[in-house]
XYZ file of C-alpha atoms in Angstrom:
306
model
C 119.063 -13.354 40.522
C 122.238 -11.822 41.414
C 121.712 -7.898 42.395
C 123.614 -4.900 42.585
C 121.319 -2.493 45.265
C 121.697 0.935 44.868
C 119.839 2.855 46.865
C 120.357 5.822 50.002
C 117.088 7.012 51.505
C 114.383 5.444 53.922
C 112.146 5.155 50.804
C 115.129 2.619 49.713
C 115.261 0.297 52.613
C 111.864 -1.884 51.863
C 112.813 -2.217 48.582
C 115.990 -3.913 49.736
C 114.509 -5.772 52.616
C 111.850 -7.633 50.029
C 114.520 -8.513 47.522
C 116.120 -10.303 50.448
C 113.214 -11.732 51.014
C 111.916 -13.017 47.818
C 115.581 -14.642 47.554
C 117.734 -12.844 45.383
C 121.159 -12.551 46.142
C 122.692 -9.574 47.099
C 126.041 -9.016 44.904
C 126.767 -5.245 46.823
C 124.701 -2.574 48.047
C 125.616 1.187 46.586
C 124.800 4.185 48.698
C 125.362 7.667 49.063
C 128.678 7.765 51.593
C 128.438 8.642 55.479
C 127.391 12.589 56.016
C 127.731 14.672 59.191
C 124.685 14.624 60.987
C 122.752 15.694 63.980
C 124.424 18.015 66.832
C 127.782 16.809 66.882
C 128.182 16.508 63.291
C 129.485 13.016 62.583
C 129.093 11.007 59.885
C 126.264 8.876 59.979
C 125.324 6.348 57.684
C 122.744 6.890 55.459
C 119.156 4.527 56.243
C 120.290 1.956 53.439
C 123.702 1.607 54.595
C 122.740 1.181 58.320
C 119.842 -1.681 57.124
C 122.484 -3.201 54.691
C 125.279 -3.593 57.161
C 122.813 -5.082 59.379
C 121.748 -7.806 56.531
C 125.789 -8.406 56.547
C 125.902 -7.447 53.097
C 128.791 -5.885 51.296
C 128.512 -1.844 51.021
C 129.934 0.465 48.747
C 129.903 4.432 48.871
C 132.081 6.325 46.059
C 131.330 9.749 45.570
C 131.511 8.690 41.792
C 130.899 6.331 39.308
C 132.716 8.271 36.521
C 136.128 6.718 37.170
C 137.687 3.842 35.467
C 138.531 1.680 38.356
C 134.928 2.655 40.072
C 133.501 1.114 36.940
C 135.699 -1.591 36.730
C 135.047 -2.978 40.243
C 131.009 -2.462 39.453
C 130.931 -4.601 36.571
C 133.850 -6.994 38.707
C 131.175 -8.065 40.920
C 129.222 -10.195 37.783
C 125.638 -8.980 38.755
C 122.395 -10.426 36.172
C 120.778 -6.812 37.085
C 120.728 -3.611 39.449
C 117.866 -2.855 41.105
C 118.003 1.253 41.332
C 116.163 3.359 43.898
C 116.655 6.820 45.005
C 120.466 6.112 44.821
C 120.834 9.845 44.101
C 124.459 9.746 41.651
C 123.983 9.656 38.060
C 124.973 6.278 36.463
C 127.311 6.584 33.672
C 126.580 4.033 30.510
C 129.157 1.466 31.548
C 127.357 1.223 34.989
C 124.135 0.960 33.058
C 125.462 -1.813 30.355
C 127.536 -3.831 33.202
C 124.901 -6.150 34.609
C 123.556 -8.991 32.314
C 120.155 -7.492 32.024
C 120.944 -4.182 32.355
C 119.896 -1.721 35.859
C 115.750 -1.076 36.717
C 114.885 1.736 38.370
C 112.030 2.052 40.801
C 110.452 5.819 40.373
C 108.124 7.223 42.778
C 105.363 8.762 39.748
C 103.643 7.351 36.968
C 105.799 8.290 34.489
C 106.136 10.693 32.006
C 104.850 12.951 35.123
C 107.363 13.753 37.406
C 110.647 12.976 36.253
C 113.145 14.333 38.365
C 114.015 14.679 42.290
C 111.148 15.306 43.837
C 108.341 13.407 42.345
C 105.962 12.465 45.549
C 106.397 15.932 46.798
C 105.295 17.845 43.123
C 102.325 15.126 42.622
C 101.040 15.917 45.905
C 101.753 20.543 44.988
C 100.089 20.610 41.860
C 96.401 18.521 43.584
C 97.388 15.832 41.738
C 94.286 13.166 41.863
C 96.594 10.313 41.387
C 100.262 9.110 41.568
C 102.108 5.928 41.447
C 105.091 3.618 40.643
C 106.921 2.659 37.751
C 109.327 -0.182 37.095
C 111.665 1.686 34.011
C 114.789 0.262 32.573
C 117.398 2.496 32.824
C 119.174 4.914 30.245
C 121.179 7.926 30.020
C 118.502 10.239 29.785
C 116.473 11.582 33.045
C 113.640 9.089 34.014
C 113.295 8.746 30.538
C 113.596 5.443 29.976
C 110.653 2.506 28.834
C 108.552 0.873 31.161
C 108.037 -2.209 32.201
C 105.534 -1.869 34.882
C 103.939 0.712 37.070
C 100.746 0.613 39.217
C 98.592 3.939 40.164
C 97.213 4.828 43.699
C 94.763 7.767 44.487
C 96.439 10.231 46.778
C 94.272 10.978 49.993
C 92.691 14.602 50.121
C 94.865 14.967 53.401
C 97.671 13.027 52.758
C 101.005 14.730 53.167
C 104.394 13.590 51.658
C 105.504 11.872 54.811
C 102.347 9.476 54.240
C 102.333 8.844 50.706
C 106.190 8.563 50.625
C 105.828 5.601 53.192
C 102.496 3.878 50.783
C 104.511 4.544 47.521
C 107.971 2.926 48.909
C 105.230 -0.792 49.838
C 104.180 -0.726 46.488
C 107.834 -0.430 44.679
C 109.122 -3.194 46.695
C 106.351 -5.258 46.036
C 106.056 -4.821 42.333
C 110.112 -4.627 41.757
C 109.881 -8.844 42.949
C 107.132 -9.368 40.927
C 108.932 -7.394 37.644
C 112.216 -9.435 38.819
C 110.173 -12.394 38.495
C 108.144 -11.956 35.195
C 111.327 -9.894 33.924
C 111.700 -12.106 30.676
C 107.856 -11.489 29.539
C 107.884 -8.192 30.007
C 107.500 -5.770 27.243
C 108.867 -2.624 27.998
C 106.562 0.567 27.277
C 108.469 3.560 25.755
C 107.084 6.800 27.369
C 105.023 9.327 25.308
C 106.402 13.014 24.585
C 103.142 14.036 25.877
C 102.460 14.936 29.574
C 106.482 15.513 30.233
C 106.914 17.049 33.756
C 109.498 17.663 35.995
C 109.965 17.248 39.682
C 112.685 19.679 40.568
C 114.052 19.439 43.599
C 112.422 21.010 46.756
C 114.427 24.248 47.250
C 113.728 25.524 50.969
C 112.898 29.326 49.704
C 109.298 27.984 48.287
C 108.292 26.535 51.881
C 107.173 30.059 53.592
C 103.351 30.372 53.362
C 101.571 32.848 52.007
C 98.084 33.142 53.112
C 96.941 35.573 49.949
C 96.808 31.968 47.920
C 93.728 30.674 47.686
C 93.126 27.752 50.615
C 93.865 24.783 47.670
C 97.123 26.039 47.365
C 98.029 26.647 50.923
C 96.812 22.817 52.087
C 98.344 21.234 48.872
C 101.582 23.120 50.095
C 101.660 22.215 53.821
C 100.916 18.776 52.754
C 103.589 18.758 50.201
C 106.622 19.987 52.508
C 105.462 17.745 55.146
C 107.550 16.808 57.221
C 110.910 18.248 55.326
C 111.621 21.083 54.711
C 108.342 22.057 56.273
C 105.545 24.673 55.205
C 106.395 27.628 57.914
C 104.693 30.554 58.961
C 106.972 33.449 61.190
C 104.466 33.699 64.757
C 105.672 36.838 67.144
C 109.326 36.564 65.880
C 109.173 32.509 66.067
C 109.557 30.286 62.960
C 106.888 27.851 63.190
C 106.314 24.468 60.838
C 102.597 23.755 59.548
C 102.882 19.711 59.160
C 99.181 18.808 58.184
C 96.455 20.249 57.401
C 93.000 20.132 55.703
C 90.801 22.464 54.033
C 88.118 24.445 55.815
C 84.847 26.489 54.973
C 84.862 30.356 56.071
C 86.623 33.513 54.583
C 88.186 36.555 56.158
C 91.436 38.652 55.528
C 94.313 36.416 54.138
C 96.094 34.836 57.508
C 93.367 35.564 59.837
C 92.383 33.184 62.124
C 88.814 32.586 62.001
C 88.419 29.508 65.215
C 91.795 29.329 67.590
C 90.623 26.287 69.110
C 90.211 24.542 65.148
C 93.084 26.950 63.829
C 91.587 27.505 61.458
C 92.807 30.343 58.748
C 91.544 32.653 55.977
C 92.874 32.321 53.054
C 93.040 34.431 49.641
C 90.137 34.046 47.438
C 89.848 30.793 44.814
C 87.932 28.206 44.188
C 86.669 25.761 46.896
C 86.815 26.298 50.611
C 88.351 29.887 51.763
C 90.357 28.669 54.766
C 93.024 25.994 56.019
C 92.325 23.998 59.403
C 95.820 23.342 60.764
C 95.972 19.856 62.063
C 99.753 19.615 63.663
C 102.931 21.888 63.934
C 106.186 22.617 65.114
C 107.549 25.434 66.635
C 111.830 25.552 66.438
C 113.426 23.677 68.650
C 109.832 21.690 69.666
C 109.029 18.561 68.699
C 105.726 18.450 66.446
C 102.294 18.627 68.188
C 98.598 18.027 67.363
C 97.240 21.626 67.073
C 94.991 20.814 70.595
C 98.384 20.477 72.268
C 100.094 23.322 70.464
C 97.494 25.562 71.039
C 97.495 24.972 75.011
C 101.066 26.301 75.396
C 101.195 28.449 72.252
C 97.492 29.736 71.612
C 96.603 32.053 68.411
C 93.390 34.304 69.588
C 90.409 34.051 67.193
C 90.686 37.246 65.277
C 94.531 37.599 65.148
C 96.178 38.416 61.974
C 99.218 36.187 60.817
């Protein structure tokens, strides 16, 4: 088929790579445009743009679709569909009713759960047993549209979002080629009005930890706001990321470490285990360690109170 891309993120870039492979031709890519970046704050192209100019493909970065000759050049370039992932603009109607077959959008939940922004990050907050993919066709409405075909994966009692993120991105570019491919027996699915929920997007002021949660919630977090923005905890005056952890047996005062070497911390009361082991972190301006490094050059006495 002839594709429009649309896509910005790393989750993206597979996706794009196995269209390529399975054979479809790539009419444009569409991504979010250049940003200022790192210490000297230059532009720098987003992961999709960088992978797409590599593939010698045709890339396209207005900070709109809404205007007239935006749309016009869109629906100029004659694509059968667009493949949509993570592209992060809203797509006005003539967008979505330019291609042949409309646009497909690859979403990171099994939908009606977690429509919205921040889908892998929420499944993983609220101890979600199991998330997924869907393959939806697109419509004006958020992640509301039907269907066509999703596949469910069981999320790992100590994965974090960097993990999952990587395992749910295989699975949309695999099952996006084989939707592309089975596209004209598919029967799209409309979405129940039961079990609606929203994603919203990860706002930085919810990633401080609070130890008087019970140890579920502290884990689920740290693994949730792995590795952006990052679960943090404020040690002597230093701002310092938790990046994985695991839950632990024991009990004490809420942010008391029970084990320094296992760093391992009480938590408030709830159901299941009463403490967090803390598996790897980051102190500002570090790069992240496993918690047997970090605690050689940054060591938390058993007893202490965080």
């Amino acid at each position: 088929m002839r594709i429009i891309f649309m896509g910005t993120p790393e989750f993206s870039v597979p996706v794009l790579e196995a269209l390529v492979e399975a054979g479809h031709e790539i009419a444009a890519v569409y991504c979010q445009p250049p940003r200022p970046a790192g210490r000297g704050k230059k532009d720098r192209p987003t992961p999709v743009h960088a992978r797409a100019a590599e593939l010698g493909f045709e890339v396209r970065h207005p900070v709109s679709l809404k205007g007239a000759a935006e749309q016009a050049e869109f629906a100029a370039l004659g694509a059968d569909i667009a493949v949509v992932v993570a592209y992060g603009l809203i797509l006005p109607q003539a967008v979505l009713d330019a291609p042949a077959k409309g646009c497909l959008n690859i979403h990171a939940s099994l939908l009606p759960r977690w429509r919205g922004a921040a889908p892998i990050h929420r499944a993983i907050m609220a101890g979600d047993a199991e998330t997924g993919v869907c393959i939806m066709q697109m419509e004006a409405g958020l992640d509301t549209g039907p269907v066509l075909l999703r596949e469910g994966t069981p999320i790992g009692d100590e994965e974090t979002t960097s993990q999952l993120h990587d395992r749910l991105s295989d699975m949309g570019a695999s099952l996006i080629v084989t939707a592309l491919r089975h596209l004209d027996g598919l029967t799209p699915d409309e979405q129940p009005q039961q079990g609606v929920t929203y994603a919203a997007k990860i706002d930085k002021s919810e990633a401080q930890i609070d130890w008087t949660q019970p140890a579920t919630e502290v884990d689920r977090k740290i693994r949730a706001l792995s590795p952006f923005p990052g679960a943090w905890v404020d040690i002597d005056g230093q701002r310092v990321k938790l990046l994985a952890s695991r839950l632990a047996a024991g009990s004490g005062a809420p942010g008391q470490v029970l084990d320094g070497d296992s760093l391992t911390i009480a938590c408030g009361a709830g159901d299941g285990a009463g403490a967090v082991e803390i598996l790897r972190l980051q102190r500002a301006g570090k790069g992240a360690q496993d918690r047997e490094i970090f605690v050689r050059g940054f060591p938390l006495a058993t007893g202490r109170q965080l």
